[in-house]
Every structure is written in structure tokens, then in C-alpha cells.
Coordinates of C-alpha atoms and ligand atoms in Angstrom, one line a residue:
M232 CA 69.8 138.1 -23.9
P233 CA 71.4 135.1 -25.6
L234 CA 69.3 132.0 -25.0
E235 CA 71.8 129.3 -26.0
T236 CA 71.5 127.3 -22.8
P237 CA 68.5 125.4 -21.3
V238 CA 68.8 127.3 -18.1
R239 CA 68.8 130.7 -19.9
V240 CA 65.7 129.7 -21.8
A241 CA 63.9 128.5 -18.6
Q242 CA 64.9 131.7 -16.9
E243 CA 63.5 133.9 -19.7
L244 CA 60.3 131.9 -19.6
A245 CA 60.1 132.3 -15.9
R246 CA 60.7 136.0 -16.3
R247 CA 57.6 136.0 -18.5
G248 CA 55.6 134.1 -16.1
Y249 CA 55.9 130.7 -17.5
N250 CA 56.9 127.4 -16.2
A251 CA 58.0 124.9 -18.8
E252 CA 58.3 121.2 -19.5
R253 CA 61.9 120.2 -19.6
E254 CA 61.7 118.9 -23.2
A255 CA 60.1 122.2 -24.3
V256 CA 63.1 124.1 -22.9
T257 CA 65.6 121.7 -24.6
L258 CA 63.8 122.1 -27.9
L259 CA 63.9 125.9 -27.7
A260 CA 67.5 126.0 -26.7
G261 CA 68.4 123.9 -29.7
A262 CA 66.5 126.0 -32.2
A263 CA 68.4 127.9 -34.8
D264 CA 67.2 131.2 -33.3
P265 CA 66.1 130.4 -29.7
A266 CA 65.0 134.0 -29.0
S267 CA 62.5 134.1 -31.8
A268 CA 61.4 130.5 -31.3
L269 CA 60.6 131.4 -27.7
D270 CA 58.7 134.5 -28.7
R271 CA 56.7 132.3 -31.0
A272 CA 56.2 129.6 -28.5
V273 CA 54.9 132.1 -26.0
E274 CA 52.6 133.4 -28.7
A275 CA 51.3 129.9 -29.4
T276 CA 50.6 129.4 -25.7
P277 CA 47.1 130.0 -24.5
D278 CA 46.9 133.2 -22.3
D279 CA 45.7 131.4 -19.3
A280 CA 48.3 128.7 -19.5
L281 CA 51.0 128.7 -16.7
R282 CA 53.2 126.1 -18.4
L283 CA 54.7 126.0 -21.7
T284 CA 54.5 122.4 -23.2
T285 CA 56.6 120.7 -25.8
D286 CA 53.6 120.9 -28.1
H287 CA 53.4 124.6 -27.9
V288 CA 57.1 124.7 -28.9
R289 CA 56.6 122.2 -31.7
A290 CA 53.8 124.4 -33.1
A291 CA 56.1 127.5 -32.8
L292 CA 59.1 125.8 -34.5
D293 CA 57.0 124.5 -37.3
A294 CA 55.7 127.9 -37.9
E295 CA 59.3 129.1 -38.2
T296 CA 59.7 127.3 -41.6
P297 CA 57.4 129.4 -43.9
P298 CA 55.4 126.8 -45.8
A299 CA 54.2 125.3 -42.5
S300 CA 52.7 121.8 -42.5
G301 CA 49.2 123.3 -42.4
G302 CA 47.5 125.3 -39.8
D303 CA 49.3 123.8 -36.8
V304 CA 49.8 127.1 -35.1
G305 CA 47.4 127.7 -32.3
G306 CA 46.1 124.2 -32.7
D307 CA 46.5 123.6 -29.0
T308 CA 43.2 124.4 -27.4
P309 CA 43.7 125.3 -23.7
G310 CA 40.8 123.1 -22.5
E311 CA 42.5 119.9 -23.9
D312 CA 45.9 120.6 -22.4
P313 CA 46.3 118.8 -19.2
S314 CA 49.4 120.7 -18.1
V315 CA 47.7 124.1 -18.4
S316 CA 47.6 124.6 -14.6
T317 CA 50.4 123.9 -12.2
G318 CA 47.9 121.7 -10.5
E319 CA 46.0 121.7 -7.4
A320 CA 48.4 123.8 -5.3
G321 CA 48.4 126.7 -7.9
T322 CA 44.6 126.8 -8.1
R323 CA 44.0 126.5 -4.3
S324 CA 46.6 129.1 -3.3
Q325 CA 44.9 131.6 -5.8
D326 CA 41.8 131.0 -3.7
T327 CA 43.5 131.8 -0.5
G328 CA 43.7 135.3 -1.5
G329 CA 47.4 135.4 -1.8
G330 CA 47.5 136.7 -5.4
A331 CA 51.0 135.4 -6.1
A332 CA 51.7 132.4 -8.2
V333 CA 52.8 128.9 -7.1
E334 CA 55.9 128.0 -9.1
T335 CA 57.0 124.4 -9.5
A336 CA 60.7 124.6 -8.7
G337 CA 61.3 120.9 -8.0
G338 CA 60.8 117.8 -10.0
T339 CA 61.3 117.7 -13.7
S340 CA 59.3 120.7 -14.8
G341 CA 62.2 123.1 -15.7
G342 CA 61.4 126.4 -14.4
G343 CA 65.1 127.4 -14.2
R344 CA 66.1 124.2 -12.4
A345 CA 67.9 121.3 -13.9
A346 CA 65.9 118.0 -13.0
G347 CA 67.5 115.7 -10.6
A348 CA 70.9 117.4 -10.6
G349 CA 70.7 120.0 -7.9
G350 CA 73.0 122.4 -6.5
P351 CA 76.4 122.9 -8.2
A352 CA 75.3 121.0 -11.4
D353 CA 72.7 123.8 -11.9
A354 CA 75.3 126.5 -11.4
S355 CA 77.6 125.0 -14.1
E356 CA 74.7 124.6 -16.5
S357 CA 73.8 128.3 -16.3
G358 CA 76.7 129.6 -18.4
D359 CA 78.3 132.5 -16.8
W360 CA 76.5 132.2 -13.4
A361 CA 79.4 131.9 -10.9
G362 CA 77.2 130.4 -8.1
R363 CA 75.7 132.2 -5.0
S364 CA 77.6 135.2 -4.0
V365 CA 76.0 136.8 -1.0
E366 CA 77.4 139.8 0.8
Q367 CA 76.9 138.7 4.4
A368 CA 78.2 142.1 5.4
L369 CA 74.7 143.5 4.4
H370 CA 72.9 141.1 6.7
E371 CA 71.0 142.7 9.6
I372 CA 68.9 140.9 12.1
E373 CA 67.5 142.3 15.2
I374 CA 65.4 140.3 17.7
A375 CA 62.9 141.7 20.1
G376 CA 60.0 140.4 22.4
D377 CA 62.0 137.1 23.2
I378 CA 61.3 135.5 26.6
T379 CA 64.5 133.5 26.5
G380 CA 66.4 134.0 29.8
R381 CA 63.8 136.3 31.2
S382 CA 61.3 133.9 32.6
T383 CA 60.2 134.8 36.1
G384 CA 56.9 133.0 36.3
T385 CA 56.4 130.4 38.9
G386 CA 52.8 129.6 38.0
E387 CA 51.3 131.0 41.1
Y388 CA 47.9 132.7 41.1
D389 CA 49.7 136.1 41.6
D390 CA 51.5 135.7 38.4
F391 CA 48.3 135.3 36.4
V392 CA 47.0 138.5 38.0
T393 CA 50.2 140.2 37.0
V394 CA 50.2 139.0 33.3
F395 CA 46.4 139.9 32.8
R396 CA 47.0 143.2 34.3
D397 CA 49.8 143.9 32.0
R398 CA 47.7 142.6 29.0
Y399 CA 45.0 145.1 29.9
E400 CA 47.3 148.1 30.4
R401 CA 49.0 147.5 27.2
L402 CA 46.0 146.7 24.9
A403 CA 43.9 149.4 26.7
G404 CA 46.7 151.9 25.9
Q405 CA 46.2 151.1 22.2
L406 CA 42.3 151.7 22.5
R407 CA 42.6 154.8 24.7
G408 CA 42.7 157.3 21.8
R409 CA 39.4 156.0 20.5
V410 CA 37.2 156.0 23.5
N411 CA 36.7 158.2 26.5
H412 CA 36.5 155.3 28.8
R413 CA 35.7 155.1 32.4
P414 CA 36.8 152.3 35.0
A415 CA 34.1 149.6 35.8
E416 CA 33.7 151.0 39.3
A417 CA 32.9 154.5 38.0
I418 CA 30.4 153.0 35.5
Q419 CA 28.8 151.1 38.3
A420 CA 28.2 154.5 40.1
M421 CA 26.6 156.2 37.1
G422 CA 22.9 157.0 36.8
G423 CA 20.5 155.2 34.5
G424 CA 20.4 156.5 30.9
S425 CA 24.1 157.8 31.0
D426 CA 26.4 157.4 28.0
A427 CA 29.2 155.2 28.9
E428 CA 32.4 153.9 27.5
M429 CA 34.6 151.1 28.9
I430 CA 37.8 149.2 27.9
G431 CA 38.0 145.7 29.3
L432 CA 39.1 142.0 28.9
V433 CA 36.2 139.8 27.8
N434 CA 35.3 137.8 30.9
D435 CA 32.2 135.9 29.7
I436 CA 30.0 135.8 26.6
R437 CA 26.5 134.4 26.9
S438 CA 23.5 134.5 24.8
T439 CA 20.3 135.5 26.6
A440 CA 16.9 133.7 26.4
S441 CA 15.8 136.2 23.7
G442 CA 19.0 135.6 21.6
H443 CA 20.8 138.9 22.6
W444 CA 24.5 138.8 23.7
L445 CA 25.7 139.5 27.2
I446 CA 29.3 140.2 27.4
E447 CA 30.9 140.7 30.7
L448 CA 33.9 143.1 30.6
E449 CA 36.5 143.2 33.2
D450 CA 39.0 145.9 33.9
T451 CA 41.4 146.5 37.0
T452 CA 38.6 147.9 39.1
G453 CA 35.7 145.4 38.5
V454 CA 33.3 143.9 36.0
F455 CA 30.4 145.3 34.1
P456 CA 27.7 143.6 31.9
C457 CA 27.2 144.9 28.3
L458 CA 24.3 143.8 26.1
V459 CA 24.6 143.6 22.3
M460 CA 21.1 143.3 20.7
K461 CA 20.9 140.5 18.2
D462 CA 19.3 142.7 15.4
R463 CA 22.2 145.3 15.5
D464 CA 25.0 145.1 13.0
I465 CA 27.6 145.0 15.7
A466 CA 26.0 141.5 16.7
E467 CA 28.2 140.1 13.9
L468 CA 31.4 141.3 15.7
V469 CA 30.3 139.1 18.8
E470 CA 31.0 136.1 16.7
E471 CA 34.6 137.2 16.5
L472 CA 35.0 137.6 20.2
L473 CA 37.4 135.3 22.2
L474 CA 37.4 135.2 26.0
D475 CA 40.3 137.2 27.6
E476 CA 40.7 139.6 24.6
C477 CA 40.7 143.3 25.1
I478 CA 38.0 145.5 23.5
A479 CA 36.3 148.9 24.0
V480 CA 32.7 149.4 24.0
Q481 CA 30.4 152.6 23.7
G482 CA 26.8 152.6 24.6
T483 CA 24.0 153.7 27.0
L484 CA 23.2 152.5 30.5
A485 CA 19.7 151.0 31.1
D486 CA 17.2 152.8 33.2
D487 CA 18.3 151.0 36.3
A488 CA 22.0 151.5 35.3
G489 CA 22.7 147.8 35.9
I490 CA 23.7 147.0 32.2
M491 CA 25.0 148.8 29.1
F492 CA 23.4 148.7 25.7
V493 CA 26.2 148.5 23.4
D494 CA 26.2 150.8 20.2
A495 CA 30.0 150.3 19.2
I496 CA 32.6 147.7 19.7
H497 CA 36.3 148.6 19.0
F498 CA 39.2 146.3 18.7
P499 CA 42.8 147.3 19.2
D500 CA 43.5 146.4 15.6
V501 CA 46.0 147.4 13.0
P502 CA 45.4 150.9 11.6
R503 CA 44.3 150.9 8.0
T504 CA 46.8 153.5 7.2
H505 CA 49.6 151.1 8.3
R506 CA 52.5 151.4 5.9
P507 CA 55.0 148.5 6.2
S508 CA 58.7 149.0 6.0
T509 CA 60.7 147.4 3.1
A510 CA 64.4 146.6 2.7
D511 CA 66.6 148.8 0.7
R512 CA 67.8 146.1 -1.7
H513 CA 66.4 143.2 -3.5
V514 CA 66.7 140.4 -1.0
Q515 CA 64.4 137.6 -0.1
A516 CA 63.4 135.4 2.8
A517 CA 62.0 131.9 2.8
L518 CA 59.4 131.4 5.5
I519 CA 58.9 127.7 6.5
S520 CA 57.8 125.8 9.5
D521 CA 56.8 122.4 10.7
V522 CA 59.7 120.3 9.4
H523 CA 58.9 117.3 11.7
V524 CA 62.1 115.5 11.2
G525 CA 61.9 112.1 13.0
S526 CA 58.3 111.5 11.7
Q527 CA 57.8 108.7 9.3
E528 CA 56.0 111.2 7.2
F529 CA 58.9 113.8 7.1
M530 CA 59.3 114.5 3.3
A531 CA 63.1 114.1 2.8
E532 CA 63.0 114.2 -0.9
A533 CA 61.1 117.5 -0.9
W534 CA 63.4 118.9 1.6
H535 CA 66.5 118.0 -0.5
D536 CA 64.8 119.5 -3.6
F537 CA 64.3 122.6 -1.6
A538 CA 67.8 122.8 -0.2
D539 CA 69.1 122.1 -3.7
W540 CA 67.1 124.9 -5.2
L541 CA 68.5 127.2 -2.7
H542 CA 71.9 126.8 -4.3
T543 CA 70.5 127.8 -7.8
E544 CA 70.5 131.1 -9.5
E545 CA 66.9 131.5 -9.2
A546 CA 67.3 131.4 -5.4
E547 CA 70.4 133.7 -5.2
H548 CA 68.6 136.4 -3.5
V549 CA 67.0 134.1 -0.8
E550 CA 69.4 135.0 1.9
Y551 CA 67.3 134.4 5.0
L552 CA 65.4 131.3 6.2
L553 CA 62.9 131.7 9.0
V554 CA 61.6 128.5 10.6
A555 CA 58.5 129.0 12.8
G556 CA 58.6 125.9 14.9
D557 CA 58.2 122.2 15.0
M558 CA 61.7 121.4 13.7
V559 CA 61.3 117.8 14.8
E560 CA 58.5 115.5 15.5
G561 CA 59.3 115.2 19.1
V562 CA 58.3 112.5 21.5
G563 CA 55.1 112.0 23.4
V564 CA 53.4 115.1 21.9
Y565 CA 50.2 113.3 21.0
P566 CA 48.8 110.0 22.0
N567 CA 50.0 107.0 19.9
Q568 CA 52.4 109.3 18.2
D569 CA 55.2 106.7 18.8
E570 CA 53.7 104.5 16.2
E571 CA 54.7 106.9 13.5
L572 CA 58.2 107.8 14.6
D573 CA 61.1 107.2 12.4
I574 CA 63.6 108.3 15.1
V575 CA 62.6 107.6 18.7
D576 CA 65.3 109.7 20.6
I577 CA 64.5 113.3 20.7
Y578 CA 68.2 114.2 20.6
D579 CA 68.7 112.0 17.5
Q580 CA 65.9 113.8 15.9
Y581 CA 67.7 117.2 16.3
R582 CA 70.9 115.6 15.1
R583 CA 69.1 114.4 12.0
F584 CA 67.5 117.9 11.6
A585 CA 71.0 119.4 11.8
E586 CA 72.0 117.2 8.8
Y587 CA 69.2 118.6 6.9
L588 CA 70.1 122.1 7.8
K589 CA 73.5 121.5 6.6
E590 CA 72.2 121.3 3.0
V591 CA 71.1 124.9 3.2
P592 CA 73.7 127.3 1.7
G593 CA 76.1 128.4 4.5
D594 CA 75.8 132.1 3.6
M595 CA 72.1 132.2 4.4
E596 CA 71.0 133.5 7.8
I597 CA 68.6 131.2 9.7
V598 CA 66.3 132.1 12.5
M599 CA 64.4 129.4 14.3
I600 CA 61.6 129.5 17.0
P601 CA 60.2 126.4 18.8
G602 CA 56.9 124.9 18.4
N603 CA 54.6 122.4 20.3
H604 CA 56.7 119.5 19.0
D605 CA 60.1 120.9 20.1
A606 CA 61.9 120.0 23.3
V607 CA 61.3 123.3 25.1
R608 CA 58.4 124.0 27.6
L609 CA 55.0 123.9 26.0
A610 CA 53.5 126.8 27.7
E611 CA 53.7 130.1 25.8
P612 CA 55.8 132.2 25.6
Q613 CA 58.3 129.4 24.8
P614 CA 61.9 130.1 25.4
A615 CA 64.5 129.3 22.6
F616 CA 66.3 126.0 22.4
D617 CA 68.6 125.4 25.2
E618 CA 72.4 125.1 25.1
T619 CA 72.3 121.3 24.3
L620 CA 70.0 121.6 21.5
R621 CA 71.8 124.7 20.1
E622 CA 75.1 122.7 20.2
I623 CA 73.5 119.8 18.3
M624 CA 72.1 122.3 15.7
S625 CA 75.3 124.4 15.6
V626 CA 76.3 123.2 12.2
H627 CA 74.7 126.2 10.6
D628 CA 75.2 129.0 13.2
A629 CA 71.5 129.6 13.2
Q630 CA 69.9 132.2 15.5
V631 CA 67.5 130.8 17.9
T632 CA 64.8 132.7 19.7
G633 CA 61.6 132.3 21.7
N634 CA 58.1 131.8 20.4
P635 CA 56.9 134.4 19.7
S636 CA 59.6 136.8 18.7
T637 CA 59.9 139.9 16.4
V638 CA 62.7 139.4 14.0
T639 CA 63.7 142.6 12.0
I640 CA 65.5 141.8 8.9
E641 CA 67.1 144.7 7.0
G642 CA 64.3 146.9 8.3
V643 CA 61.4 144.5 7.7
S644 CA 59.8 143.3 11.0
V645 CA 58.5 139.8 11.0
L646 CA 56.5 138.6 13.9
M647 CA 57.3 134.9 14.2
Y648 CA 54.8 132.7 16.2
H649 CA 54.4 129.0 15.9
G650 CA 50.6 129.1 15.9
V651 CA 49.1 126.9 18.5
S652 CA 46.3 129.4 19.1
L653 CA 45.1 129.1 15.6
D654 CA 43.4 125.9 16.4
E655 CA 41.4 127.6 19.1
V656 CA 40.5 130.7 16.8
I657 CA 39.4 128.3 14.0
A658 CA 37.3 126.2 16.5
E659 CA 35.6 129.3 18.1
L660 CA 35.0 131.6 15.0
P661 CA 32.6 131.1 12.1
E662 CA 34.0 129.3 9.0
E663 CA 34.2 132.4 6.9
K664 CA 36.3 134.2 9.5
A665 CA 38.8 131.4 10.3
S666 CA 39.2 128.0 8.8
Y667 CA 42.1 125.5 8.1
D668 CA 41.6 126.1 4.3
E669 CA 42.3 129.8 4.7
P670 CA 44.8 129.8 7.6
H671 CA 45.8 133.4 7.0
K672 CA 42.2 134.5 8.1
P673 CA 42.6 133.4 11.7
M674 CA 46.0 135.2 11.6
Y675 CA 44.0 138.4 10.6
Q676 CA 42.0 137.9 13.8
L677 CA 45.1 137.8 15.9
L678 CA 46.4 141.0 14.3
K679 CA 43.0 142.6 15.0
K680 CA 43.1 141.5 18.6
R681 CA 46.8 142.7 18.7
H682 CA 47.6 139.3 20.7
V683 CA 49.0 136.1 19.3
A684 CA 47.1 133.9 21.7
P685 CA 44.0 135.7 23.3
Q686 CA 42.1 132.9 24.7
Y687 CA 43.8 131.5 27.7
G688 CA 43.0 127.7 28.4
G689 CA 41.9 124.9 26.2
K690 CA 44.8 123.4 24.2
L691 CA 46.9 126.5 24.6
R692 CA 49.0 126.7 27.7
V693 CA 50.2 130.1 29.0
A694 CA 53.0 130.6 31.3
P695 CA 52.3 133.7 33.5
E696 CA 55.2 136.0 33.3
E697 CA 55.7 139.4 34.7
K698 CA 54.5 140.9 31.3
D699 CA 52.4 139.5 28.5
Y700 CA 54.9 138.6 25.8
L701 CA 51.9 137.6 23.6
V702 CA 50.6 141.0 23.1
I703 CA 51.5 142.6 19.7
D704 CA 52.8 145.9 20.7
E705 CA 54.2 147.1 17.4
V706 CA 52.4 146.3 14.2
P707 CA 54.7 143.9 12.2
D708 CA 55.5 144.1 8.5
I709 CA 55.1 140.4 8.2
F710 CA 53.3 137.9 10.5
H711 CA 54.6 134.4 10.1
T712 CA 53.0 131.4 11.6
G713 CA 52.9 127.6 11.1
H714 CA 51.3 124.8 13.1
V715 CA 48.1 124.1 11.2
H716 CA 50.1 122.6 8.4
K717 CA 48.2 124.6 5.7
L718 CA 49.6 127.1 3.2
G719 CA 47.9 130.5 3.0
W720 CA 48.8 134.1 2.9
G721 CA 47.2 137.5 2.3
K722 CA 47.4 141.0 3.5
Y723 CA 45.5 142.5 6.5
H724 CA 45.7 146.3 6.5
N725 CA 48.9 146.0 4.6
V726 CA 50.5 143.5 7.0
L727 CA 51.5 140.4 5.0
A728 CA 50.1 137.2 6.9
V729 CA 51.8 133.9 5.9
N730 CA 51.1 130.5 7.3
S731 CA 53.7 128.4 5.8
G732 CA 52.6 124.8 5.4
C733 CA 54.8 122.0 6.5
W734 CA 57.3 119.2 5.4
Q735 CA 55.3 116.3 6.7
A736 CA 53.0 114.2 4.7
Q737 CA 49.5 113.4 6.1
T738 CA 49.7 111.5 9.4
A739 CA 47.2 108.8 10.5
F740 CA 45.7 111.3 13.0
Q741 CA 45.3 113.9 10.3
K742 CA 43.8 111.4 8.0
S743 CA 41.3 110.4 10.7
V744 CA 40.1 114.1 11.2
N745 CA 40.4 114.9 7.4
I746 CA 43.3 117.4 7.8
D747 CA 44.9 117.5 4.3
P748 CA 48.3 119.2 4.9
D749 CA 50.1 121.5 2.4
A750 CA 53.4 119.7 2.5
G751 CA 56.7 120.7 0.7
F752 CA 56.0 124.4 -0.2
A753 CA 58.4 127.2 0.4
P754 CA 56.8 130.7 0.5
V755 CA 59.3 133.3 -0.4
V756 CA 58.9 136.9 0.3
D757 CA 60.8 139.9 -1.5
L758 CA 61.7 142.1 1.5
D759 CA 61.9 145.1 -0.8
T760 CA 58.3 144.8 -2.0
L761 CA 56.7 142.2 0.4
D762 CA 55.5 140.3 -2.8
M763 CA 55.2 136.6 -2.3
T764 CA 56.1 133.5 -4.4
V765 CA 55.4 130.1 -3.4
Y766 CA 57.8 127.4 -4.7
D767 CA 56.5 123.9 -4.8
F768 CA 58.8 121.0 -3.9
S769 CA 56.1 118.4 -3.1
Ligands
D5M110 O1 49.6 119.9 14.4 C1 49.2 120.1 13.2 C2 47.8 120.4 13.0 O2 47.1 119.2 13.3 C3 47.3 121.4 14.1 O3 46.2 122.0 13.5 C4 46.9 120.5 15.3 C5 46.5 119.2 14.6 N1 46.8 118.0 15.2 C6 47.7 117.1 14.9 N2 47.8 116.0 15.7 C7 46.7 116.2 16.5 C8 46.3 115.4 17.6 N3 46.7 114.1 17.9 N4 45.2 116.0 18.4 C9 44.7 117.2 18.2 N5 45.2 117.9 17.1 C10 46.2 117.5 16.4 P1 51.2 119.9 15.0 O4 51.0 120.0 16.5 O5 51.9 121.1 14.4 O6 51.7 118.6 14.5
FE111 FE1 53.6 121.1 13.3
ZN112 ZN1 52.6 122.6 15.7

């Protein structure tokens, strides 16, 4: 491939896994033989470097003229090169188990993008690239599990009974094949020493005076106490339990038949053999959330860079944009929030958000669910934005749906959920199983429990409906959440879990509690392979 233009050079470097300093790219493009200069520059770059620097290129160009100016090649020692890593984000995201690289798409670092110019300028620079050409006829989006327009709950006690009964029936259905369970009332009638198996919702978890765990399970016929001894391997699983989640237990009744000694605990879980579906063609989706327009900390520049980048050749296959809630900062969501508002009227916030949405290429399909900062009811499941808000955001013909919803794109199902329950899971579970630094891990727990918000109460408000919309009936191919403002991704039994960070710099509250948000990143997933690349616009 001829490498006469900087954009071509940058693309070729990107193909080989390198980011490059802008001047390095310019130097290469101007070389007598750019292709061989690029080969040499890559050779001269330390193996562990992610970024090609001007020095690497100079070394390579010097070596091109045979009587070289004396042993310069390879003179760059990796340890001395400050630009070897893409910085904090690159390193950290490797830790989060993702395995994909963080690429710097914004700013002045090349990587296939012209600095500062953005959009159309990039297109003209890239030689024969004629700009985005997206075949919208190929687009396919199906939406399921959306509460919008179906809410029947009145908040009465009976509604709670109905929703918990539905939760039990559906999750028990997933566990039934694995245990030969009996209803609580049948177990109550069994004799001492009998083997027993039960499926129930966790009603209570207590530790006994001697440090064992007493778990009360409830089904539609009654409750039964189950004891997990502290020295058993399964005691570790008790640390993962949340109230109201559905599990199965197998064990033996005590001599007086009043309690079950538990030998095994089963979660509804995702089968290890789960094989995700993929798209039939190379097409990508950007998964973002927590834009928080209207906040003083909203990162407008990062957003502009992201939107500009979407117009470049590098992003031509990014045909879908999924936004998992918190479009705007909202009003009155947290105490003293008004002190940090840039736009105080909620509708004006959505008007401004619509302006930002306009920057996104018109040929992209957008799907949006609400979050806890949005102007819809706070209790989950949350319905989609109402007519007025849709009208305000209509500039882009985005699809709006409830929180949660399953959005199937060209055969790949994406469970979108804003993520308020993640705070609860992180608070309840041990650090290694769920933390803000590895936000994909609490997502694994939700997949394991097959419920996006198992524990009712606390910060999480649940609206009782005639069915439990928060149960994960079908295993999704991708699970996409936001809310905790941290970036992290990984695979759980082949399901790609992505928590997408945010577009809001650290707020005063976050500072006070040491939350260090990952702001200005765009995780992009290949729908044909489910591989992830994170682009950095921060
Ligand atoms: O919340 C972003 C993250 O920060 C989420 O983990 C909750 C937490 N957060 C932010 N502000 C507060 C206040 N004031 N109290 C408690 N927790 C908070 P988001 O709701 O998406 O902005
Ligand atoms: Fe948020
Ligand atoms: Zn949120």
C-alpha cells in the first residue's frame, strides 16, 4: 500500500499496533521510500513500546543512508522513553482484564487522526477515502424486555408479592434442571437426617455465634433455614450472596429436621458452554454512558473529539452508538448538586444534549436508555424518555427504550442496564469480587445471579410490576452498563461485560469520597468478533 500521505502512514502503523507521534508520521510520509522507512522505524522501536516516536523515526531514517552517523540505530532504550506507554489509561485497562488496547484517538498523537482538524478535514487528507459510506439498509435493531408503556404497578403490597413470585418462578425455572427440589412446606414435613434440595429467594443471611452462616430461603410455600458451616469451601460463596436473589441448595436435614446442613449452593448463572452470537459482517458499536450534559464537569472537548473521530476513516465501521443512561446531569438528583450545574433547567439540558448528539454522523443508529440522572421515574424498571424529551432529542432519530432493555443488533444481543445496583453489589461483596476499579466484576455477579438488581431496598428503588423486568431470562452476548463512571471490561462465561466510563470529570462529591472517574473513553466492540478497543478522548 502506498504510504505517501500522513494518514496512510498512521493507518499502517495502527494496523501494526502502533500509535505514533504526529511529527514521526510526517517524517515517515516525507521519506524517499516511506514504506521501507516505516519498516525500519518499527524495527527500531522497542518491542514493548505502544507509541512510535520522532526519535525512532530519525534513527531509522539515519540508518537508511548507508555510512550512518555512527551506531544510532537502536540507541533508544525503552526505559528512557517517556512516551512508551499510552499512559495511565492504557496500563490500568490492561489490569482490568480486558486484554484490548487503549488507543489514543484524540489529541495530537496521530493514530490515524489529524490533530485539531476533525471530521471532513480528515477525510480529505486520507487520499482516496471518500468519507463514511454506511449502508443503512443493513442495519437491524430489535428491542425486547422494555417496560415502556406496560407499567401496571401501583406500588401496593400485592404488587410486590406478584413481582417476587414472578422472580421466583422464572429464576427457579433456570435452576430446576440442576436440583430435585421440594417446596419449603414439604421439607418442613420431612424427617431428621433426610437429604433435601430447595430453591428459594434469600430472605435473610446471618452469622451464628460460632461463625457459621444461617441463610433463610423462601419459596412460594414458606421459609426454611439453611446452615453453611464456616469451614466448608462453599462458605466462600456466602460472601457473594445478596438478599432477594434466587439460589438452589442441596444438603441434609439435622436430626430434629429443623434446619438443613448445606453441601452445595447453585446460582442460576450463565452456562460455561455459552456461545455468543456474532454479526455476519464487520460492523462496530460504540458503547458509552453517563454523558452528564448540564454539569460543569461535562467534558465538551472530549465529546467533540469523539464525535469528530466518528467521521474519520478509522471509525467508518462504527455504525451503532449505545448510550446506557445519564444523558444529562439532571436537577435535584443529589444534595448540593445545583452548585455544580452549568444548565439549571432540565429541558435546556436535554436541548444541549441534542446539540451534542447532532455531531454524531447521521448514518449511525443510536439507542438510548435512561439512568438515575434522567427525567424519568427513578424506580426500576425505568420507562423510556417521554414524548416531550423524545421531541427535544429528535434531531438524530435515536431509538429510546427502557432501563433495562435487550437490544439485538445484527444478531448480537446487548443487555443495556444503567447500573445503579452496581453500587450495592460493590458495597456488599468483598473487594476481589466487586470493586469500583474493576467494574466488570460486579457485572459478572449480576450475570451469575441472572438479575440486574437482585437486592431490593437501599439506594435502589424497584417499581413492582406484574412481572420482574429485571430478571435476565436470556443470556446476552454483551452486557453494557454505566453509572459507576469507571471503565472496565472482560468476559464472563463468554459474555462480554462492559462498563463504559463517563464524559464527566470528577465532581466535588466524587472528590470527597475518592472516586476517580474514567472520563472521555469510548469502548468500541466489533460485532463480528466481540473484540474490544477502547479509544481515549480524555
Ligand atoms: O453516580 C456516579 C457514581 O458516583 C456512582 O457510583 C454513585 C456515586 N455518586 C455520585 N454522587 C453521589 C452522591 N451524592 N451520593 C452517593 N453516591 C454518589 P451517578 O449517579 O451516575 O452520577
Ligand atoms: Fe452517571
Ligand atoms: Zn448513574
